[in-house]
Each structure stands twice: as structure tokens, then as C-alpha cells.
Amino acid sequence: AQKVTQAQTEISVVEKEDVTLDCVYETRDTTYYLFWYKQPPSGELVFLIRRNSFDEQNEISGRYSWNFQKSTSSFNFTITASQVVDSAVYFCALSEANYGGSQGNLIFGKGTKLSVKP
Amino acid sequence: NAGVMQNPRHLVRRRGQEARLRCSPMKGHSHVYWYRQLPEEGLKFMVYLQKENIIDESGMPKERFSAEFPKEGPSILRIQQVVRGDSAAYFCASSLLPEPWVMNTEAFFGQGTRLTVV
């Protein structure tokens, strides 16, 4: 069965600290895609990254970096030198190429609420 | 180029009333997806529509919920005889092409409609 687990419900850090948000996924497909979305207090969903299952290269974008490890079925997200504006709920999501009945739609984790205090 | 527009942003209904949620996709997009976010939960897929067709409604509750995407006008998610458990944020996303999360084509989420049933 497809499933995305974000074990950390809430994390609180002080500005400038590094923080890692964990994401573990389950899928039967060999071809799948992983995503991170940010939901700030205003409520919209902001796309951050998409990764396909054949590309295990880590990615860095400014203060954001992602660590994809197929061996542990994890796709963790690290924010370096966190800022107050990073405060949001972050969702990890999975989409399967062979659908498993889901038509390729997104399967979301429950989200991790990150609070960055000044 | 306006993004995905959802209205209303906030909707309050008494138990037993009907709720109508509207989603205007981005210009030129003919694929619409509805997701529901229950409190403290991740988003869950409800229904995928193309113009005048329901493609996948596997995530829709069997009763009281319906969706349409007419040839002209916004997509509508309709909830009849609302109950307290329907209180949630309802998001829609739109894409130009099908299966955007698998095919790595753009899909954009709206800001959501927060339904409160009192």
C-alpha cells in the first residue's frame, strides 16, 4: 500500500538553527515521485521540490536541501540557518507512475509544523 | 495570469445545509483535482475531473458529495446536508496536462476553502 509518514508532528527551533524534517514512504512501484510542499499560515500550498525514484542525487537550493535514500525509503528535508519566515507546515507527498489505483495523484503525509522563533 | 482561484475562502454552514465550493482553474487548464485536508491531517485526494467528465472519484465519500466541471465556468464541489465531520479545508489544483505529478508538468494549488460546520 502507498503511504507517507512524517513522524514529527511539530518542531520548534530558534532562528539560525538547522532543522531536518523526516519523511518515510511506502510504495510497491519501482517508478514513483516524491514531493515537498510548504503551507504557510496563509494556507496556500507552495511546491518546493519533485524527485523521481531513479535520481538519488541530493539536491540543494539555497538554504534548502533534500536527502533521498531509497535504501531506507526516506526523503528528508533540511533547512539550514532557519528563519522566522520558514515557519509553516511542510508536507511530503508521493505519486506513483503505475498508480496503484491512484491515477498518479498525490498521497500526502500528515505534515510537520515548523515554528522558527526569533 | 491569475492562479487557481477558490471561493469562498471561508464558508460557514449549519448542519443540514448545503455547501458549494468553487474552483476556477488557471487559464487554459482543463484538469482539476480536489483534495480535502481534515484538521491535523494531510491532504487526501477526492476527485479528478476534466471538462464535463469525472475521471476518478475514488476518494469521494459515497453519499452527499458530488463534483462537476462544466464546459463553461468553475468546477464545483457540492456537499449536501453537511455534518460537523465535513469541516475541513478543501483544496483544488489544476493542470494543463493529465497526471502532472507523474509526468512532471505543472500543477498549481489554490488557496483552499475552509469549511466550518456549526
Tab-separated table of C-alpha atoms in Angstrom:
chain	number	residue	atom	x	y	z
A	1	ALA	CA	0.000	0.000	0.000
A	2	GLN	CA	1.094	3.550	-0.599
A	3	LYS	CA	1.804	5.598	2.439
A	4	VAL	CA	3.792	8.637	3.512
A	5	THR	CA	4.825	9.023	7.139
A	6	GLN	CA	6.034	12.228	8.705
A	7	ALA	CA	6.730	11.173	12.256
A	8	GLN	CA	7.448	14.674	13.549
A	9	THR	CA	4.183	16.422	14.222
A	10	GLU	CA	5.714	19.680	15.432
A	11	ILE	CA	9.223	21.058	15.607
A	12	SER	CA	10.287	24.268	17.243
A	13	VAL	CA	13.699	25.822	16.658
A	14	VAL	CA	15.389	29.124	17.230
A	15	GLU	CA	16.336	31.225	14.269
A	16	LYS	CA	19.613	30.251	12.578
A	17	GLU	CA	19.400	26.666	13.749
A	18	ASP	CA	19.432	23.900	11.162
A	19	VAL	CA	16.406	21.648	11.112
A	20	THR	CA	15.634	18.378	9.340
A	21	LEU	CA	12.131	17.222	8.549
A	22	ASP	CA	11.781	13.483	8.123
A	23	CYS	CA	9.726	11.681	5.505
A	24	VAL	CA	9.406	7.930	5.059
A	25	TYR	CA	7.347	6.442	2.264
A	26	GLU	CA	5.942	3.082	1.233
A	27	THR	CA	5.215	2.045	-2.318
A	28	ARG	CA	5.093	-1.108	-4.400
A	29	ASP	CA	6.006	0.711	-7.593
A	30	THR	CA	9.531	0.918	-8.897
A	31	THR	CA	8.785	4.245	-10.547
A	32	TYR	CA	7.490	6.948	-8.282
A	33	TYR	CA	7.910	10.606	-7.465
A	34	LEU	CA	8.407	12.402	-4.195
A	35	PHE	CA	7.466	15.950	-3.355
A	36	TRP	CA	7.708	18.525	-0.642
A	37	TYR	CA	5.146	21.295	-0.245
A	38	LYS	CA	5.100	24.214	2.146
A	39	GLN	CA	1.875	25.510	3.661
A	40	PRO	CA	2.479	28.884	5.328
A	41	PRO	CA	-0.027	30.343	7.789
A	42	SER	CA	-1.884	31.960	4.888
A	43	GLY	CA	-2.917	28.458	3.827
A	44	GLU	CA	-1.830	28.020	0.247
A	45	LEU	CA	0.310	25.108	-0.862
A	46	VAL	CA	3.673	26.033	-2.264
A	47	PHE	CA	5.575	23.490	-4.333
A	48	LEU	CA	9.194	23.050	-3.226
A	49	ILE	CA	10.653	20.038	-4.995
A	50	ARG	CA	9.920	16.932	-7.050
A	51	ARG	CA	12.214	13.917	-7.174
A	52	ASN	CA	11.885	10.765	-9.262
A	53	SER	CA	12.794	7.345	-7.947
A	54	PHE	CA	15.704	6.931	-10.323
A	55	ASP	CA	17.522	10.020	-9.200
A	56	GLU	CA	19.100	9.665	-5.787
A	57	GLN	CA	21.279	12.713	-6.068
A	58	ASN	CA	20.853	15.065	-3.205
A	59	GLU	CA	19.645	18.498	-4.114
A	60	ILE	CA	20.421	21.879	-2.666
A	61	SER	CA	18.518	25.060	-3.317
A	62	GLY	CA	19.746	27.949	-1.262
A	63	ARG	CA	19.127	27.103	2.391
A	64	TYR	CA	17.061	24.056	1.461
A	65	SER	CA	18.464	20.613	0.809
A	66	TRP	CA	16.923	17.214	0.295
A	67	ASN	CA	18.363	13.793	1.023
A	68	PHE	CA	16.751	10.943	-0.912
A	69	GLN	CA	17.727	7.441	0.204
A	70	LYS	CA	15.960	4.547	-1.496
A	71	SER	CA	17.580	2.033	0.827
A	72	THR	CA	15.660	3.479	3.764
A	73	SER	CA	12.695	4.802	1.743
A	74	SER	CA	13.315	8.260	3.060
A	75	PHE	CA	13.233	11.724	1.558
A	76	ASN	CA	14.318	14.137	4.257
A	77	PHE	CA	14.306	17.898	4.013
A	78	THR	CA	16.838	20.131	5.754
A	79	ILE	CA	16.612	23.867	6.243
A	80	THR	CA	19.941	25.449	7.062
A	81	ALA	CA	20.100	28.621	9.144
A	82	SER	CA	16.348	28.685	9.629
A	83	GLN	CA	14.440	31.956	9.533
A	84	VAL	CA	11.133	33.043	11.002
A	85	VAL	CA	9.640	33.071	7.501
A	86	ASP	CA	10.261	29.324	7.319
A	87	SER	CA	7.519	28.802	9.883
A	88	ALA	CA	4.910	26.692	8.139
A	89	VAL	CA	3.523	23.206	7.822
A	90	TYR	CA	5.599	21.093	5.489
A	91	PHE	CA	4.108	18.164	3.623
A	92	CYS	CA	5.898	15.292	1.984
A	93	ALA	CA	3.964	13.565	-0.810
A	94	LEU	CA	4.229	10.582	-3.151
A	95	SER	CA	2.921	9.937	-6.656
A	96	GLU	CA	3.165	6.551	-8.322
A	97	ALA	CA	3.695	6.081	-12.038
A	98	ASN	CA	1.753	2.833	-12.115
A	99	TYR	CA	-0.928	4.408	-9.998
A	100	GLY	CA	-1.879	1.580	-7.722
A	101	GLY	CA	-5.324	2.907	-8.376
A	102	SER	CA	-4.455	6.465	-7.531
A	103	GLN	CA	-4.246	7.803	-11.106
A	104	GLY	CA	-0.889	9.290	-10.301
A	105	ASN	CA	-2.391	11.656	-7.759
A	106	LEU	CA	-0.568	12.835	-4.686
A	107	ILE	CA	-0.515	10.887	-1.448
A	108	PHE	CA	0.362	13.255	1.371
A	109	GLY	CA	1.880	12.742	4.784
A	110	LYS	CA	0.219	14.410	7.748
A	111	GLY	CA	2.683	17.255	7.725
A	112	THR	CA	5.217	18.670	10.136
A	113	LYS	CA	4.531	22.032	11.696
A	114	LEU	CA	7.751	24.011	11.954
A	115	SER	CA	7.940	27.004	14.236
A	116	VAL	CA	11.023	29.170	13.989
A	117	LYS	CA	11.350	31.579	16.880
A	118	PRO	CA	13.403	34.769	16.689
B	1	ASN	CA	-2.006	35.270	-15.256
B	2	ALA	CA	-4.162	34.562	-12.249
B	3	GLY	CA	-3.510	31.416	-10.295
B	4	VAL	CA	-6.061	28.831	-9.257
B	5	MET	CA	-8.899	30.722	-7.627
B	6	GLN	CA	-11.060	29.181	-4.984
B	7	ASN	CA	-14.058	30.826	-3.424
B	8	PRO	CA	-15.190	31.429	-0.924
B	9	ARG	CA	-12.062	31.327	1.199
B	10	HIS	CA	-14.122	30.685	4.292
B	11	LEU	CA	-17.572	29.154	4.452
B	12	VAL	CA	-19.720	28.553	7.494
B	13	ARG	CA	-22.713	26.286	7.239
B	14	ARG	CA	-25.177	24.916	9.756
B	15	ARG	CA	-25.658	21.199	9.954
B	16	GLY	CA	-28.024	20.041	7.237
B	17	GLN	CA	-27.303	22.890	4.847
B	18	GLU	CA	-25.589	22.600	1.501
B	19	ALA	CA	-22.066	23.790	0.799
B	20	ARG	CA	-20.859	24.779	-2.673
B	21	LEU	CA	-17.173	25.271	-3.198
B	22	ARG	CA	-15.875	26.782	-6.412
B	23	CYS	CA	-12.587	26.332	-8.170
B	24	SER	CA	-11.549	28.340	-11.206
B	25	PRO	CA	-8.510	26.682	-12.747
B	26	MET	CA	-5.659	28.561	-14.286
B	27	LYS	CA	-6.310	29.843	-17.760
B	28	GLY	CA	-6.128	27.040	-20.277
B	29	HIS	CA	-6.124	24.277	-17.687
B	30	SER	CA	-8.716	21.600	-18.266
B	31	HIS	CA	-7.778	19.193	-15.483
B	32	VAL	CA	-8.967	19.787	-11.933
B	33	TYR	CA	-8.267	17.843	-8.746
B	34	TRP	CA	-9.979	18.241	-5.398
B	35	TYR	CA	-8.273	17.388	-2.121
B	36	ARG	CA	-9.551	17.573	1.428
B	37	GLN	CA	-7.472	18.423	4.478
B	38	LEU	CA	-9.071	17.369	7.724
B	39	PRO	CA	-7.753	19.006	10.920
B	40	GLU	CA	-4.282	17.744	11.824
B	41	GLU	CA	-4.203	15.598	8.692
B	42	GLY	CA	-2.514	15.710	5.333
B	43	LEU	CA	-4.417	16.343	2.166
B	44	LYS	CA	-6.374	13.438	0.747
B	45	PHE	CA	-7.388	13.058	-2.865
B	46	MET	CA	-11.097	13.260	-3.548
B	47	VAL	CA	-11.811	13.572	-7.264
B	48	TYR	CA	-10.187	14.290	-10.612
B	49	LEU	CA	-12.186	15.940	-13.364
B	50	GLN	CA	-11.657	17.040	-16.902
B	51	LYS	CA	-14.063	19.342	-18.635
B	52	GLU	CA	-17.524	17.751	-18.414
B	53	ASN	CA	-16.094	14.414	-17.220
B	54	ILE	CA	-15.327	12.804	-13.906
B	55	ILE	CA	-12.179	10.762	-14.439
B	56	ASP	CA	-11.526	9.410	-10.961
B	57	GLU	CA	-13.777	9.828	-7.949
B	58	SER	CA	-12.228	7.086	-5.865
B	59	GLY	CA	-11.631	9.448	-2.954
B	60	MET	CA	-15.125	10.897	-2.776
B	61	PRO	CA	-17.432	9.867	0.053
B	62	LYS	CA	-20.246	7.776	-1.384
B	63	GLU	CA	-23.023	9.977	-0.139
B	64	ARG	CA	-23.727	13.714	-0.044
B	65	PHE	CA	-20.653	14.706	-2.066
B	66	SER	CA	-20.616	15.477	-5.769
B	67	ALA	CA	-18.372	17.345	-8.163
B	68	GLU	CA	-18.682	18.789	-11.608
B	69	PHE	CA	-16.548	20.685	-14.072
B	70	PRO	CA	-18.819	22.101	-16.758
B	71	LYS	CA	-17.753	23.214	-20.192
B	72	GLU	CA	-18.029	26.808	-19.064
B	73	GLY	CA	-17.388	28.080	-15.588
B	74	PRO	CA	-15.635	26.820	-12.482
B	75	SER	CA	-15.501	23.370	-11.038
B	76	ILE	CA	-17.955	22.921	-8.189
B	77	LEU	CA	-17.639	20.626	-5.202
B	78	ARG	CA	-21.043	20.228	-3.611
B	79	ILE	CA	-21.708	18.832	-0.169
B	80	GLN	CA	-25.315	18.231	0.721
B	81	GLN	CA	-26.669	18.084	4.273
B	82	VAL	CA	-23.343	18.948	5.822
B	83	VAL	CA	-22.284	17.422	9.123
B	84	ARG	CA	-19.640	18.524	11.611
B	85	GLY	CA	-17.203	15.965	10.216
B	86	ASP	CA	-17.205	17.790	6.877
B	87	SER	CA	-15.373	20.706	8.500
B	88	ALA	CA	-12.070	20.843	6.668
B	89	ALA	CA	-10.006	22.770	4.162
B	90	TYR	CA	-10.819	21.859	0.590
B	91	PHE	CA	-8.126	22.470	-1.992
B	92	CYS	CA	-8.258	22.254	-5.705
B	93	ALA	CA	-5.390	22.027	-8.126
B	94	SER	CA	-5.359	22.438	-11.870
B	95	SER	CA	-3.083	21.363	-14.659
B	96	LEU	CA	-2.768	21.827	-18.381
B	97	LEU	CA	-1.989	18.174	-18.965
B	98	PRO	CA	-3.135	14.994	-17.232
B	99	GLU	CA	-1.163	13.266	-14.485
B	100	PRO	CA	1.017	16.277	-13.806
B	101	TRP	CA	2.744	14.861	-10.746
B	102	VAL	CA	3.830	11.783	-12.671
B	103	MET	CA	4.596	13.497	-15.967
B	104	ASN	CA	6.444	16.371	-14.289
B	105	THR	CA	4.216	19.011	-15.790
B	106	GLU	CA	2.975	21.936	-13.826
B	107	ALA	CA	0.108	21.721	-11.418
B	108	PHE	CA	-0.944	24.519	-9.112
B	109	PHE	CA	-2.982	24.505	-5.963
B	110	GLY	CA	-5.470	27.139	-4.952
B	111	GLN	CA	-5.540	28.711	-1.521
B	112	GLY	CA	-8.305	26.451	-0.332
B	113	THR	CA	-11.785	26.907	1.083
B	114	ARG	CA	-12.127	26.425	4.806
B	115	LEU	CA	-15.497	24.954	5.571
B	116	THR	CA	-16.803	25.133	9.108
B	117	VAL	CA	-19.985	23.315	10.000
B	118	VAL	CA	-21.679	24.580	13.137
